[in-house]
XYZ file of N, CA and C in Angstrom:
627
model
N 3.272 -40.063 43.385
C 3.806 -41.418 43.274
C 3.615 -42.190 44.569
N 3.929 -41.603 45.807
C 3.636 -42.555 47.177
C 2.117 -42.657 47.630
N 1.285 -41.973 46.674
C -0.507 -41.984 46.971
C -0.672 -43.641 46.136
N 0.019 -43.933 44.563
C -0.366 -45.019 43.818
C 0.470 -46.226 44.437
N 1.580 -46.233 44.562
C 2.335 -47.201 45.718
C 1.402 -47.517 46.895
N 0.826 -46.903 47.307
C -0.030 -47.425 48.849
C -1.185 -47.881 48.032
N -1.830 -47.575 47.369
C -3.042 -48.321 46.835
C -2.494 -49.675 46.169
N -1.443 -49.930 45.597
C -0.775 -51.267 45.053
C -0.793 -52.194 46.100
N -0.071 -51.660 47.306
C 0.101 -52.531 48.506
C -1.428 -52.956 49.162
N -2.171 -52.273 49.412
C -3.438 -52.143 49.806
C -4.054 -53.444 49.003
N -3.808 -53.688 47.643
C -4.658 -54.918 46.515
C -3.691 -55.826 46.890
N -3.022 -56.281 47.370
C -2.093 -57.222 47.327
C -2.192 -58.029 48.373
N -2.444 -57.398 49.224
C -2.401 -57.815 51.060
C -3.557 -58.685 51.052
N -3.514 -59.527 51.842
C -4.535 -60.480 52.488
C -5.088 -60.011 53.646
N -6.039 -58.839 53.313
C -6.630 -58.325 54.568
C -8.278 -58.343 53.868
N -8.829 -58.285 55.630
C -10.511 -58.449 55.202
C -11.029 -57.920 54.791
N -11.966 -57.997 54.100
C -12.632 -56.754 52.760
C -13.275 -55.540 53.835
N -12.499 -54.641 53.367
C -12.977 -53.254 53.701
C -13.672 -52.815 53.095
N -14.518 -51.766 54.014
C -15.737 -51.131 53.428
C -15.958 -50.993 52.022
N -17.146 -50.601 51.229
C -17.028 -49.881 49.940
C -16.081 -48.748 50.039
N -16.126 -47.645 50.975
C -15.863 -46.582 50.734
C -14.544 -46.200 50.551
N -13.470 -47.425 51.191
C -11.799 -47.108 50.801
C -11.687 -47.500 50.011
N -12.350 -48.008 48.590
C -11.350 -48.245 47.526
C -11.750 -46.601 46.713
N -12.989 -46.226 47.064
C -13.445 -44.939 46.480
C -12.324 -43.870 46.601
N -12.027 -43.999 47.750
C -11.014 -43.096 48.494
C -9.440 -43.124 47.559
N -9.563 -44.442 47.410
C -7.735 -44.653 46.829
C -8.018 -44.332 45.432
N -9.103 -44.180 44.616
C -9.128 -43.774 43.328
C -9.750 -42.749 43.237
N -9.813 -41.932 44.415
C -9.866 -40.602 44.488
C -8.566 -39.937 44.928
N -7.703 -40.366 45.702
C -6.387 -39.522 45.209
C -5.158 -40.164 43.811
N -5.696 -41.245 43.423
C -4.949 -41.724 42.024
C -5.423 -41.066 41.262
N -6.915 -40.582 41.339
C -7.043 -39.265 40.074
C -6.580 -38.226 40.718
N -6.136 -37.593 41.751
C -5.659 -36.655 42.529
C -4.634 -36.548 41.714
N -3.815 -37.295 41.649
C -2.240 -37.355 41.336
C -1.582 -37.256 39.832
N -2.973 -37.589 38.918
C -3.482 -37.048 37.795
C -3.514 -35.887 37.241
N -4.109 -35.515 38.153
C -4.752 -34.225 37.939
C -3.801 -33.206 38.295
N -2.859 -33.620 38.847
C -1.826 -32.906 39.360
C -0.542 -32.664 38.709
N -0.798 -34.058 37.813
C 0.718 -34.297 37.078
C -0.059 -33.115 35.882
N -1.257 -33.060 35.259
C -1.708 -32.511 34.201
C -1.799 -30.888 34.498
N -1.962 -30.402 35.823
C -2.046 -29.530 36.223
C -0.308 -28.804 35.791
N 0.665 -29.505 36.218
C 1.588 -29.562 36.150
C 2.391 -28.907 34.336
N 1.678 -29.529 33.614
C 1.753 -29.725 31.934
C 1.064 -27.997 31.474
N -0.174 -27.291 32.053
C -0.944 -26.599 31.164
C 0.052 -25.330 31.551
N -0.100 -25.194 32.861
C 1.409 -23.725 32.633
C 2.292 -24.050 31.340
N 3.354 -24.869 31.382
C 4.124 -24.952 30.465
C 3.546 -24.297 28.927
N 2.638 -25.205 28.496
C 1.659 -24.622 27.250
C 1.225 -23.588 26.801
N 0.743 -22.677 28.282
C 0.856 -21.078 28.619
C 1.675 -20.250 28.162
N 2.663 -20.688 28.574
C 4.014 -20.027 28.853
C 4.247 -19.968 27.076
N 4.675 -21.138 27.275
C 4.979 -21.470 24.969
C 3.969 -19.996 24.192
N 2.727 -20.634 24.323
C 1.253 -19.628 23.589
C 1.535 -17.783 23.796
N 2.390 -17.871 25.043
C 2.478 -16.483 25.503
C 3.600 -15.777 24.568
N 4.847 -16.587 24.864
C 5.783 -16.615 24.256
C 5.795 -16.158 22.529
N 4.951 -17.033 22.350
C 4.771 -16.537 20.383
C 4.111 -15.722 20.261
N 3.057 -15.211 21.023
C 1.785 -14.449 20.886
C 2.883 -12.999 20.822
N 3.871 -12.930 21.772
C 4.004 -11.821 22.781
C 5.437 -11.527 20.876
N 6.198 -12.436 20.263
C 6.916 -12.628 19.192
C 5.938 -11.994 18.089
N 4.988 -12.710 17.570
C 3.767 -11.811 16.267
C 3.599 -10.244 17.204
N 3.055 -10.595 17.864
C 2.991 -8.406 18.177
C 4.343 -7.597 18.179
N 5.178 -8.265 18.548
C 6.455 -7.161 18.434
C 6.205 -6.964 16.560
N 6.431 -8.259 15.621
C 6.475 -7.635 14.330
C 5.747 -7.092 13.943
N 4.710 -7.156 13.987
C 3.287 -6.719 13.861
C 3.377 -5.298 14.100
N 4.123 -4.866 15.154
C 4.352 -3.657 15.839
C 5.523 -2.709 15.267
N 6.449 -3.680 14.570
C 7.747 -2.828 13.583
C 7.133 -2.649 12.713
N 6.492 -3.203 11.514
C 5.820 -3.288 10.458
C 5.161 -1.685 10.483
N 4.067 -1.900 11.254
C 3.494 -0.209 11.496
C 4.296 0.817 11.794
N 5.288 0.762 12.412
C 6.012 1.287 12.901
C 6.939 2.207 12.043
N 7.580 1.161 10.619
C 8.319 1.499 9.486
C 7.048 1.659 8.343
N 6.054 1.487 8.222
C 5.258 1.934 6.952
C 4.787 3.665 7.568
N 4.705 3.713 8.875
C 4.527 5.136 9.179
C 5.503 6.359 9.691
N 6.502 5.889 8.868
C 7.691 6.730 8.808
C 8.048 7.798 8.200
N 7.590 6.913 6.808
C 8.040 7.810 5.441
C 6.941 7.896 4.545
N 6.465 8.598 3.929
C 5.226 9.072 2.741
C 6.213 8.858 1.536
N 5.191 8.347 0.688
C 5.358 8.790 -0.709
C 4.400 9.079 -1.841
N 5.024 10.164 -2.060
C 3.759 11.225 -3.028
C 4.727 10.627 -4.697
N 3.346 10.415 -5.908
C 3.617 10.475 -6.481
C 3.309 11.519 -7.657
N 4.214 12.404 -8.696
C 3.458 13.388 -9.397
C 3.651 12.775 -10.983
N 2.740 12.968 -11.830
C 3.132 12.253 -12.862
C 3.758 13.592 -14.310
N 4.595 13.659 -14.542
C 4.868 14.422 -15.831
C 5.050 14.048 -17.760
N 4.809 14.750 -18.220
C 4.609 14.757 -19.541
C 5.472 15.424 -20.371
N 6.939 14.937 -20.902
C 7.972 14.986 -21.440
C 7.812 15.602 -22.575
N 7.765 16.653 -23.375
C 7.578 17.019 -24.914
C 8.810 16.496 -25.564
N 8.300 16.025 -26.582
C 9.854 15.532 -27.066
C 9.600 15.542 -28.833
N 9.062 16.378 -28.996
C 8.495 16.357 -31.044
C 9.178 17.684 -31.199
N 9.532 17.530 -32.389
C 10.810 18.040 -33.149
C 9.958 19.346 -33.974
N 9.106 19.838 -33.410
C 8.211 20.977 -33.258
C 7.985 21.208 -35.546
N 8.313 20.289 -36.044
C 7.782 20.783 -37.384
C 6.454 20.811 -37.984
N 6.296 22.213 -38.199
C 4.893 22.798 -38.321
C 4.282 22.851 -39.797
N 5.201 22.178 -40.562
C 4.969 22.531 -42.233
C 3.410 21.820 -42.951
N 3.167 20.745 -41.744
C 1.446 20.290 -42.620
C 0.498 21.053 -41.887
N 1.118 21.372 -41.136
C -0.222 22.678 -40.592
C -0.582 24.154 -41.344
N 0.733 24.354 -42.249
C 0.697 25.459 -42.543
C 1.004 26.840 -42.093
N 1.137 26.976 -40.720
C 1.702 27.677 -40.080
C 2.012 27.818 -39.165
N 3.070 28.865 -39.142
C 3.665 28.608 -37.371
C 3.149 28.544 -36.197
N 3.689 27.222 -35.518
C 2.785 26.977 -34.707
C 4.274 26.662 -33.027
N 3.758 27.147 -31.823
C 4.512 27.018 -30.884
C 4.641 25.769 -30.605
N 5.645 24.894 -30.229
C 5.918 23.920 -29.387
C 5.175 23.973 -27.770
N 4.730 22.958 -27.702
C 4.307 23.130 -26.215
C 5.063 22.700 -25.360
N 5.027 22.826 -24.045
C 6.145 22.501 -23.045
C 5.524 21.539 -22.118
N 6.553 20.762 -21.641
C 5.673 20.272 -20.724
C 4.909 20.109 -19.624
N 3.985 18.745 -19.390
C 2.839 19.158 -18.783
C 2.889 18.369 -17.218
N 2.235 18.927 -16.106
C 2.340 18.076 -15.017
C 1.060 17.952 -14.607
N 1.024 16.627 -14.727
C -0.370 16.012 -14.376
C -0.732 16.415 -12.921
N -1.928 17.282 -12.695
C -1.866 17.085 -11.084
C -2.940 15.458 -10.554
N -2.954 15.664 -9.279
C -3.704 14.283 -8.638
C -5.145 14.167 -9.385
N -5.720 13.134 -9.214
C -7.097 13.175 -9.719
C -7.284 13.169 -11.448
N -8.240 12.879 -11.825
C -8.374 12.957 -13.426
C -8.900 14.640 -14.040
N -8.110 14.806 -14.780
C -7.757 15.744 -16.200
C -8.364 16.005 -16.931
N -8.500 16.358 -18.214
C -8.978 16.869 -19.441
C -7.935 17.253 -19.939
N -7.650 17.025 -21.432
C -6.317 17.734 -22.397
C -7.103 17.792 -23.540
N -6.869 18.875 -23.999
C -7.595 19.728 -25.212
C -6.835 20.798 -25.586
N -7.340 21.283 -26.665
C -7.200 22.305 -27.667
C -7.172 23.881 -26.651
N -8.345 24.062 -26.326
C -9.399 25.227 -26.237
C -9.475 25.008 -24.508
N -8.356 26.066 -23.805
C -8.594 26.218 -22.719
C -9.661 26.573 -21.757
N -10.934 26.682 -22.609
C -12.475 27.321 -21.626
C -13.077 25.322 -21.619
N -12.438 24.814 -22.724
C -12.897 23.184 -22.798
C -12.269 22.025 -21.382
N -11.201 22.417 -21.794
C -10.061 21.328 -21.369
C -9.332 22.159 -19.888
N -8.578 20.979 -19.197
C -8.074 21.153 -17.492
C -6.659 21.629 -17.986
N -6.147 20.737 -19.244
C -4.631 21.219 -19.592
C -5.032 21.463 -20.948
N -4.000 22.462 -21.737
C -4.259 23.062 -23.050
C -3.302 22.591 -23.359
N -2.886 22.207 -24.959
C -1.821 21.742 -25.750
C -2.175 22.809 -26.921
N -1.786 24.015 -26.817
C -2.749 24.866 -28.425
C -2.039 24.798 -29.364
N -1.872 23.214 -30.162
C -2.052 23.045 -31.570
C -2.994 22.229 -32.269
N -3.114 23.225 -33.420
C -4.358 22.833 -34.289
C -4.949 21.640 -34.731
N -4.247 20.608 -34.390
C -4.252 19.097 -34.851
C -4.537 18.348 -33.402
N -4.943 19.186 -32.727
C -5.090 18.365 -31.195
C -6.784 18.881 -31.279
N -7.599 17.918 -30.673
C -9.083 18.156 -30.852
C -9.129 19.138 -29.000
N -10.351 19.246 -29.745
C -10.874 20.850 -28.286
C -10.629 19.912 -26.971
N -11.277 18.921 -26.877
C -11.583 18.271 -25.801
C -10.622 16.529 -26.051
N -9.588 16.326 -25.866
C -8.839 15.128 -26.953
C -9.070 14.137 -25.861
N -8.378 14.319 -24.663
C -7.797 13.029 -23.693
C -8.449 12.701 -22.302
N -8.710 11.806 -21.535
C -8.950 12.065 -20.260
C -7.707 11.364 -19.574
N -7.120 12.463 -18.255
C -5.916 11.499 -17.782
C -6.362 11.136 -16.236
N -5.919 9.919 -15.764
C -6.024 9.686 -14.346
C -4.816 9.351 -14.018
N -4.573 9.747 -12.850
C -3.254 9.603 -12.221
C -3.018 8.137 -10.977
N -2.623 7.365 -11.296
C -2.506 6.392 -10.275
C -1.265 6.065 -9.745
N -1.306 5.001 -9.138
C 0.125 4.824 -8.538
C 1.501 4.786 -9.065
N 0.910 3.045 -10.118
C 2.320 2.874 -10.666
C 2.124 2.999 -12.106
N 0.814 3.713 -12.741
C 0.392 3.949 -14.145
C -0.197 5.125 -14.470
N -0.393 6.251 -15.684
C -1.251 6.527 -16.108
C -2.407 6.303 -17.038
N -3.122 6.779 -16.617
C -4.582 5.879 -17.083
C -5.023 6.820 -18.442
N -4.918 6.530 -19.582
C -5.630 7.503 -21.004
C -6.289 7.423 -20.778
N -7.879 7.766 -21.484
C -8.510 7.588 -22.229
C -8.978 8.683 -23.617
N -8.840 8.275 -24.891
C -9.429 9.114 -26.102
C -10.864 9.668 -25.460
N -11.135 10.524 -25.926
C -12.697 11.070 -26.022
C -12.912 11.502 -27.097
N -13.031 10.440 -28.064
C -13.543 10.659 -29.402
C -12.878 11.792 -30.316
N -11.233 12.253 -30.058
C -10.905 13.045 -30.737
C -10.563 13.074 -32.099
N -10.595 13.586 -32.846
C -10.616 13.802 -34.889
C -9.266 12.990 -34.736
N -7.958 12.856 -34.380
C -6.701 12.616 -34.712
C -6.010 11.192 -34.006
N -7.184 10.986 -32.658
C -6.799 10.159 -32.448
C -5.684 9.848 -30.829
N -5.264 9.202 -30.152
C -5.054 9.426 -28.931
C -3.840 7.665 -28.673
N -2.362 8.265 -28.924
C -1.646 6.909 -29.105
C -1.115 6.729 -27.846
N -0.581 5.684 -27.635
C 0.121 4.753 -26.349
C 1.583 4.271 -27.106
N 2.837 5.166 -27.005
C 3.520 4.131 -28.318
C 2.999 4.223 -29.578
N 2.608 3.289 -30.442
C 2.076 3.525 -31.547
C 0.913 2.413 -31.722
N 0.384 2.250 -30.797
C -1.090 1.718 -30.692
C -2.071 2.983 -30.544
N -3.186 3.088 -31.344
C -4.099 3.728 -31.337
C -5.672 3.496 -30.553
N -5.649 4.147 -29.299
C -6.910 4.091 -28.735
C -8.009 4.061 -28.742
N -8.885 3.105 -28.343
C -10.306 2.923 -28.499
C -11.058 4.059 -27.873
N -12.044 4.606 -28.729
C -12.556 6.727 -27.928
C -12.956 5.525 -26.461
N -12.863 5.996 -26.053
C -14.158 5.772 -24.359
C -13.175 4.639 -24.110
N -12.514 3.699 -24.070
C -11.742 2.753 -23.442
C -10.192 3.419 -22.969
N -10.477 2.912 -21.630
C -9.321 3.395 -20.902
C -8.027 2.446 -20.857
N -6.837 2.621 -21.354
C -5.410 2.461 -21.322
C -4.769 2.731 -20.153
N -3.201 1.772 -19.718
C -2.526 2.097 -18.981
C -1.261 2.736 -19.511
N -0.603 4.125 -19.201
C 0.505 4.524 -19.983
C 1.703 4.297 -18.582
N 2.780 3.195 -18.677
C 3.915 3.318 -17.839
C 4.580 4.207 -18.117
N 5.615 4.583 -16.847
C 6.420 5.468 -17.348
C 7.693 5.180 -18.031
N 8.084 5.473 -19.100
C 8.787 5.835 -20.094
C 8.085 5.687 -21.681
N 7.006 5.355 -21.554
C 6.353 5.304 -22.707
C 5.735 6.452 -23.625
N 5.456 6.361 -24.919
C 4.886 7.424 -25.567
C 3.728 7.596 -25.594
N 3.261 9.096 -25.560
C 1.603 9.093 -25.230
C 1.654 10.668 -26.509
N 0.662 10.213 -27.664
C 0.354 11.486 -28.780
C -0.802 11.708 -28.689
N -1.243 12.822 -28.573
C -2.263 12.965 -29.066
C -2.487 14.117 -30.346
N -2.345 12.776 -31.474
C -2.887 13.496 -32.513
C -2.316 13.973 -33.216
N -0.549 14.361 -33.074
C 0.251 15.110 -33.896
C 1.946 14.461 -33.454
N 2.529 13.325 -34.256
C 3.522 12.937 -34.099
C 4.825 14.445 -33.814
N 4.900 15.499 -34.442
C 5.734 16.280 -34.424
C 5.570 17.916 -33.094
N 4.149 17.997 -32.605
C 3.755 18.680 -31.796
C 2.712 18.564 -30.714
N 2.895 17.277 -30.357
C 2.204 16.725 -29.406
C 2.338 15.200 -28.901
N 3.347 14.878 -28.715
C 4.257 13.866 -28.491
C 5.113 13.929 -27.062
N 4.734 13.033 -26.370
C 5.183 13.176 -25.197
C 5.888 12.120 -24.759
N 6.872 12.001 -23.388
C 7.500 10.935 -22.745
C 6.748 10.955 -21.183
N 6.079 9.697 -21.016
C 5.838 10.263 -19.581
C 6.417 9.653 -18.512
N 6.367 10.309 -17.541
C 7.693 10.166 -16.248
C 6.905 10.125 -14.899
N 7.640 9.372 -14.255
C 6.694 9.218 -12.690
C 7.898 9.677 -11.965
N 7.385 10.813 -11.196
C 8.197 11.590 -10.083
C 8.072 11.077 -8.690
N 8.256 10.676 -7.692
C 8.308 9.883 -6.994
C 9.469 10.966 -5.620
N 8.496 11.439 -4.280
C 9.220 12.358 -3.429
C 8.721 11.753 -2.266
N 9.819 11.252 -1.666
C 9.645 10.608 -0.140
C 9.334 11.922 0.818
N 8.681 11.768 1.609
C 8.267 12.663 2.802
C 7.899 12.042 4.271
N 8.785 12.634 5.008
C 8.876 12.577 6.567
C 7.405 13.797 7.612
N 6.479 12.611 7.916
C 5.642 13.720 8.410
C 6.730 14.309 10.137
N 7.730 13.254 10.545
C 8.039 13.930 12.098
C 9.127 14.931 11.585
N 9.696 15.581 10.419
C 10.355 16.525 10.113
C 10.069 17.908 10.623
N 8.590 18.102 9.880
C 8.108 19.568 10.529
C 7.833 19.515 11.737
N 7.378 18.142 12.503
C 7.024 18.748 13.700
C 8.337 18.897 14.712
N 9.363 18.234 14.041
C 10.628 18.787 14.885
C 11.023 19.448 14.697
N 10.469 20.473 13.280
C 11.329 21.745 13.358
C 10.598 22.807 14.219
N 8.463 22.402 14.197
C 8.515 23.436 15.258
C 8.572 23.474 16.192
N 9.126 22.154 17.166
C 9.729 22.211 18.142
C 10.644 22.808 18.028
N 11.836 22.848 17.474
C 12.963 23.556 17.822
C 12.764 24.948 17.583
N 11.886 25.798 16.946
C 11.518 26.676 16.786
C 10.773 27.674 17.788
N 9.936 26.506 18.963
C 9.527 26.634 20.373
C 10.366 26.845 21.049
N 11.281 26.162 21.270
C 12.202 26.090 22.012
C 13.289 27.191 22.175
N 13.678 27.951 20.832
C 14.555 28.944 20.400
C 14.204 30.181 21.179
N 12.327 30.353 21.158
C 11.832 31.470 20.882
C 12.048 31.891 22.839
N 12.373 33.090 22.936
C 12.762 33.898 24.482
C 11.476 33.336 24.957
N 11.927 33.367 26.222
C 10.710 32.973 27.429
C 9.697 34.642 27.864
N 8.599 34.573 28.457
C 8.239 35.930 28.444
C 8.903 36.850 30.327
N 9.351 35.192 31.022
C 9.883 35.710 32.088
C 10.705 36.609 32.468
């Protein structure tokens, strides 16, 4: 402020024209003083930019922090729930029990040298179902079996794949011995569990000193 005050006084005065080079001079420290006030401004801006930057990484940083805490495995199961009557088959025939889908896709059939899971009644084709296991669904599909491959009581297209939620009905082929409820099992898991138990397990064990 006392650099632009002296150049005011300087235009005002009735003095003899001075060189070119002092007015160069006085609007070389009025941009001085500029540049100074602006100089003044970009820290501040810094500071702010730092401030939020430094706010997104902390969450950014809980976020990972709590998704790598806890696991969750899901297993999918297959409820028998048919009232095991064997009278259009003609003969006695076992109830099957139920089935647990492992990870990855399946086979369900008749004829255990065919199929990944066996259901052995006679009204279930050799090779009937394909299952995939996903997150929040199981995935059918028919493979062209004689009887047929239901969701509920919609009947499946052979080769087109279905989503079965869990609590829904999944037949293949025999309302009274092959009738299922299926269920999503759902087991939280702590990976720093074991490694604190074999720490404490280190720790227990005698020293050789």
């Amino acid at each position: 402020m006392e650099l632009t005050t002296t150049s005011q006084s300087l235009s005002y005065a009735n003095l003899p024209k001075l060189p070119s080079l002092f007015p160069s001079r006085v609007n070389v420290c009025s941009s001085n003083s500029i540049n100074i006030l602006g100089f003044n401004c970009i820290p501040r801006k810094l500071k702010c930019n730092a401030r939020k930057q430094l706010r997104q990484f902390g969450a950014i940083h809980a976020s990972v922090a709590e998704s790598n805490s806890t696991n969750v495995s899901v297993t999918w199961l297959l409820e028998f729930i048919g009232d095991g009557d064997a009278r259009h088959i003609g003969s006695p025939t076992a109830k099957p029990g139920s089935l647990e889908i492992p990870s990855g896709a399946v086979t369900v059939g008749r004829l255990a040298e065919k199929a990944d899971m066996v259901i052995p009644v006679p009204t279930v084709s050799a090779v009937h179902a394909l299952l995939q296991s996903m997150e929040e669904y199981l995935v059918v599909t028919d493979l062209d079996s004689t009887n047929g491959t239901f969701i509920g009581e919609k009947r499946l297209r052979p080769g087109v794949a279905a989503a079965a939620s869990p609590g829904s009905l999944l037949t293949f082929g025999d309302t009274n011995l092959a009738i299922f409820r299926v269920a999503k099992l759902e087991k939280m898991e702590t990976p720093s569990e074991p490694e604190k138990a074999e720490a404490n397990t280190e720790e227990e064990e005698p020293s050789s000193s």
